[in-house]
Coordinates of C-alpha atoms in Angstrom, one line a residue:
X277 CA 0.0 0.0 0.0
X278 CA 1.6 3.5 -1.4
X279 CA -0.3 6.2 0.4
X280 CA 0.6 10.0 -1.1
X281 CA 0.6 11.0 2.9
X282 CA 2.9 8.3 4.3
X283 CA 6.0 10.3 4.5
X284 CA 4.0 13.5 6.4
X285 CA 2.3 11.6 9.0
X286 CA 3.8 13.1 12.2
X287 CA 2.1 11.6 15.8
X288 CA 1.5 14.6 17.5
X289 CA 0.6 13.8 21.8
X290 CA 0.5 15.1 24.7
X291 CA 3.3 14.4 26.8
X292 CA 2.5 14.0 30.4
X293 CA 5.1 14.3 33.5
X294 CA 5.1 10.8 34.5
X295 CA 3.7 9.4 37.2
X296 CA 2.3 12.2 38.4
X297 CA 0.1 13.5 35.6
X298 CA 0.2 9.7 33.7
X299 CA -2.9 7.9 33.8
X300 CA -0.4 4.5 33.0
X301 CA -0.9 0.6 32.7
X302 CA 2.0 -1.4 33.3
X303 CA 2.7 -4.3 30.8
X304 CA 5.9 -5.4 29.2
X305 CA 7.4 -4.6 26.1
X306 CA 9.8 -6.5 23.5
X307 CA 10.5 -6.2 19.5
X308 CA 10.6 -8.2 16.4
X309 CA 13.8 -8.1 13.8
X310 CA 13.1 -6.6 10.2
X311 CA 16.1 -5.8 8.1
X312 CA 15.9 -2.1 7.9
X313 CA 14.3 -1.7 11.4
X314 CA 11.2 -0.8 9.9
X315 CA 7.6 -2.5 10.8
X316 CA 6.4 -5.3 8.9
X317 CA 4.3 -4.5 5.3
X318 CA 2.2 -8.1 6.3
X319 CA 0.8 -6.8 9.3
X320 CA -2.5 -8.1 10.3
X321 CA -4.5 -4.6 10.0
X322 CA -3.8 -4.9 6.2
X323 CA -1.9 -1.6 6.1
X324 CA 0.4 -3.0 3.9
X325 CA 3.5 -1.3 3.0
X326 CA 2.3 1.5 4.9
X327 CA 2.0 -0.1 8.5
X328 CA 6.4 -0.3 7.6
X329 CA 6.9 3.5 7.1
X330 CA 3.7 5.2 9.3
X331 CA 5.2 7.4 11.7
X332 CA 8.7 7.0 10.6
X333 CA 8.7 3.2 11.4
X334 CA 7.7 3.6 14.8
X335 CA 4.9 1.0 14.7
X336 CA 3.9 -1.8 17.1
X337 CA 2.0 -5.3 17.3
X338 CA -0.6 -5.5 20.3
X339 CA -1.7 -7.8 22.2
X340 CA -5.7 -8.9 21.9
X341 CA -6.4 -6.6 25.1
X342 CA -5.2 -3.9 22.6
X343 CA -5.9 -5.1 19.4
X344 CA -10.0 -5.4 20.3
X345 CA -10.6 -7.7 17.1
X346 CA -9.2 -5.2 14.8
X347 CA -10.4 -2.2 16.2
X348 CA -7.4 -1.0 17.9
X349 CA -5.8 -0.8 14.1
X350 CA -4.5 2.4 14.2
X351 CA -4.3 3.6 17.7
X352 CA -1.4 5.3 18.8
X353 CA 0.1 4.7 22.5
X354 CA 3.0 6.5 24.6
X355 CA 5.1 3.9 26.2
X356 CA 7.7 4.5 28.8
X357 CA 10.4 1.7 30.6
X358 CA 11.6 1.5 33.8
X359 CA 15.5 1.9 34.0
X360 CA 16.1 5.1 35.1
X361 CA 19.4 5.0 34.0
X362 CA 18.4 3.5 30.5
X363 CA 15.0 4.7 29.8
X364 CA 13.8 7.6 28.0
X365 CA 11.3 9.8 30.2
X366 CA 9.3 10.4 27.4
X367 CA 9.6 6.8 25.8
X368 CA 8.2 6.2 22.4
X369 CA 5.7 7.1 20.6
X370 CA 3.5 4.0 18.5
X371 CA 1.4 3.5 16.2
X372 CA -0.7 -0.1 16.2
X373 CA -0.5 -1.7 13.2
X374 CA -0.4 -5.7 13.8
X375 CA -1.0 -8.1 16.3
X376 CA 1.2 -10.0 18.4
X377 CA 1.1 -12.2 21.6
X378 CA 4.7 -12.6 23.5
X379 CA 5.7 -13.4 27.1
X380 CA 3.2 -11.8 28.8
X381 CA 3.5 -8.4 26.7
X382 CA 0.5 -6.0 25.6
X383 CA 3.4 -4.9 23.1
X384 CA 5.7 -6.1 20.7
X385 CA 7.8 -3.1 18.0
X386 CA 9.6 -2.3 15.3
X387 CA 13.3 -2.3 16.1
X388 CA 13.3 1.8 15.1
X389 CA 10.2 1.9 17.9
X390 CA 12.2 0.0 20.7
X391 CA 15.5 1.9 20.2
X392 CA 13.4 4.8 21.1
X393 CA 12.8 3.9 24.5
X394 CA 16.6 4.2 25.5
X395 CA 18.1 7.4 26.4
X396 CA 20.2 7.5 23.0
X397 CA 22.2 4.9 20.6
X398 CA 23.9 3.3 23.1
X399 CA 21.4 2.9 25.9
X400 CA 19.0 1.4 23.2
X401 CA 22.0 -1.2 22.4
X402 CA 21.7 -2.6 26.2
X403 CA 18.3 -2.2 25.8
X404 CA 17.9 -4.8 23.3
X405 CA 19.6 -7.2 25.2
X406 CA 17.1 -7.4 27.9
X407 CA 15.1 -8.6 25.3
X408 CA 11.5 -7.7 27.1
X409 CA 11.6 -4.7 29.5
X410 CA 8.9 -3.5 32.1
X411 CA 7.2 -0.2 30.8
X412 CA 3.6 2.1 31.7
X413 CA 1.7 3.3 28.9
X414 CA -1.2 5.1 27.9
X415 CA -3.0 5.9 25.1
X416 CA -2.3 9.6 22.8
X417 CA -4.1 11.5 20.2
X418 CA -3.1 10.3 16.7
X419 CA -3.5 13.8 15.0
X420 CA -3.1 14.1 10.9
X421 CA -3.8 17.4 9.7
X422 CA -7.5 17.9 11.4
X423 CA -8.9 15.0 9.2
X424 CA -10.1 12.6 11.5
X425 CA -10.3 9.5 9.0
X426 CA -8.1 8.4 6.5
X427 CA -8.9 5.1 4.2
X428 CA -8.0 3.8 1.2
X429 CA -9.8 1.3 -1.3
X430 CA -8.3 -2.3 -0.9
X431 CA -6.7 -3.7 -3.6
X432 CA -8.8 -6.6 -4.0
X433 CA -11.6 -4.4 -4.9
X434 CA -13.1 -4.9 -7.9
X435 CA -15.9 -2.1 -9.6
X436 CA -18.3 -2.8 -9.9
X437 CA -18.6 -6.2 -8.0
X438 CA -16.8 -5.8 -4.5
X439 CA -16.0 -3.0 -2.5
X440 CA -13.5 -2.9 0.3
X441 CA -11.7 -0.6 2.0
X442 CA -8.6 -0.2 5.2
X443 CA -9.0 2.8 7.6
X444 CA -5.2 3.4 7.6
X445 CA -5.9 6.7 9.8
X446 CA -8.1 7.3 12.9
X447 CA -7.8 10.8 14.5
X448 CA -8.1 11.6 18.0
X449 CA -8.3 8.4 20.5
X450 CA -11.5 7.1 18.8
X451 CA -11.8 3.5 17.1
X452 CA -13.7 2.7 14.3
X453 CA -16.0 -0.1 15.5
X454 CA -18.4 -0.1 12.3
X455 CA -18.6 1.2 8.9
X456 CA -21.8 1.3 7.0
X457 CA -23.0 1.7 3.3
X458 CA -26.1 3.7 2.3
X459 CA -27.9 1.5 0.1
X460 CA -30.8 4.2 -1.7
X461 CA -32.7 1.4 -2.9
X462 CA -33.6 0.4 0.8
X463 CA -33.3 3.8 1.7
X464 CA -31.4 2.8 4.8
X465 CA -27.6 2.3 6.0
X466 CA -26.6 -1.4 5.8
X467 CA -23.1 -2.5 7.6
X468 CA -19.9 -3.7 5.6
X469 CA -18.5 -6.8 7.0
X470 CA -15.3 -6.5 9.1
X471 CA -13.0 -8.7 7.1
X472 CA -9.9 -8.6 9.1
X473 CA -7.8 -5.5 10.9
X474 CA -8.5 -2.2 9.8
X475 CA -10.4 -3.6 6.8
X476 CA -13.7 -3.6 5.6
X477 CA -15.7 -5.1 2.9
X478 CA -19.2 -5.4 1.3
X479 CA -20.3 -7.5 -1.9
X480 CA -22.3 -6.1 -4.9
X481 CA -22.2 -2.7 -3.7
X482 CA -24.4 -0.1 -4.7
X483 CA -24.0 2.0 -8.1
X484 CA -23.0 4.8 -8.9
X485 CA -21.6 7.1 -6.2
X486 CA -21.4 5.0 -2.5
X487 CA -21.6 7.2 0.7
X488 CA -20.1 5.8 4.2
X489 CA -20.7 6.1 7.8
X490 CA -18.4 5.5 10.4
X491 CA -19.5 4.5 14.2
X492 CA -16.5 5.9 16.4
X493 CA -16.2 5.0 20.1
X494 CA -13.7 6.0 23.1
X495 CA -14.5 4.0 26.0
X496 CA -18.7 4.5 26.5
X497 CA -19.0 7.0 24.4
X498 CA -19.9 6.3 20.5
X499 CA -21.7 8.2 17.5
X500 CA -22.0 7.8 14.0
X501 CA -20.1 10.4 11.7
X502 CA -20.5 10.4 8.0
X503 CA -17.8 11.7 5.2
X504 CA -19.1 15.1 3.4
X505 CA -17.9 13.8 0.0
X506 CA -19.3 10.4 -1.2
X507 CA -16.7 7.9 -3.4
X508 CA -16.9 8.6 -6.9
X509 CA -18.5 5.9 -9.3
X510 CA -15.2 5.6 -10.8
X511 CA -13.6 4.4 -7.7
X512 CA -11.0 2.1 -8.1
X513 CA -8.5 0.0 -6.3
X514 CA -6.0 2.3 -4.4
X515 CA -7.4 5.3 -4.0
X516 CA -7.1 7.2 -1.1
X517 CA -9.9 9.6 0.9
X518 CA -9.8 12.3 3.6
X519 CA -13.0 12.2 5.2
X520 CA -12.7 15.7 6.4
X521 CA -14.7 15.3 9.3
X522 CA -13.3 16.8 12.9
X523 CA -14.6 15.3 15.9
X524 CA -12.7 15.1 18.9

């Protein structure tokens, strides 16, 4: 996946003094190996090559406390270890794009994400040896430019026959728990299918122009919000759309 936006995505948070402003978890932390210390394009949210570069590579697999059937796809968490001598106070900054289960971890990252936890190159070195470190988290704004949802048609779409689509972005600290289709026949919104991850699907899809809506939830709260601009009948696989709706 080529997004035009990959390479400006900045995750912009609020850094709290920890512990006294940090509403934290504790967990534990550890890292996979890739060859340029990138994340991994086969991640299970279907970002594809962009769940490598998003956020300069800072990118993390969750546990299923975190990955909530898919719905955590996107969610971006402050995480913070423990050795004072070793540790970054303001830890490193992730964005969720796959899923992973280790030794009792809520987080497993990109070897760029895990060297940020350390103080500086060195530190990050002895790091890496402990192989899975104690750490506090919590959960940041992801911010991109005021648009609140990013997504992209999947590339096993097909016009007119099958529509599907990957929210690559979620503003704020909201997850996308449903997406929905308008269907002007039935006059009514109909739900796509969560397929895996971040994406969504729906068979023999409408004609002509297709409108979404998008349930967002943080914790109890949830509401529907729908794009201003529907997809063009000519949509095609690969094409990217800025929802341009602001909620937070």
């Amino acid at each position: 996946m080529d997004l035009s936006f990959k390479h400006q995505f900045s995750l912009v948070c609020v850094i709290l003094l920890f512990p006294v402003l940090c509403n934290c978890k504790e967990s534990r932390v550890s890292y996979y190996d890739t060859s340029d210390g990138y994340g991994n394009s086969g991640g299970a949210c279907g970002f594809g090559d962009y769940g490598k570069t998003v956020n300069d590579g800072s990118v993390t697999a969750v546990s299923s406390k975190l990955w909530k059937n898919g719905e955590g796809c996107g969610a971006c968490y402050q995480v913070r270890c423990k050795i004072a001598q070793l540790c970054d106070h303001n830890g490193a900054n992730v964005v969720v794009t796959d899923y992973g289960e280790g030794d009792r971890t809520d987080f497993i990252m990109s070897p760029r994400a895990f060297s940020k936890l350390g103080r500086g190159t060195v530190t990050s070195e002895k790091l890496k040896k402990y192989g899975t470190l104690d750490i506090e988290y919590q959960r940041v704004p992801c911010t991109y430019k005021g648009n609140i949802i990013v997504y992209q048609i999947n590339e096993s779409s097909n016009n007119p026959n099958y529509f599907a689509i990957n929210i690559v972005y979620v503003g704020g600290t909201y997850d996308v728990t449903a997406v929905e289709i308008w269907e002007r026949e039935q006059h009514e919104w109909v739900a796509m299918h969560r397929s895996y991850g971040a994406v969504f699907d729906f068979a023999n899809p409408p004609e002509g122009e297709i409108k979404l809506r998008f349930q967002l939830s943080k914790n109890i709260e949830a509401r529907h919000v729908v794009s201003r601009f529907p997809i063009p009948a000519s949509w095609k696989a690969g094409d990217t759309y800025f929802t341009n709706i602001l909620y937070y």
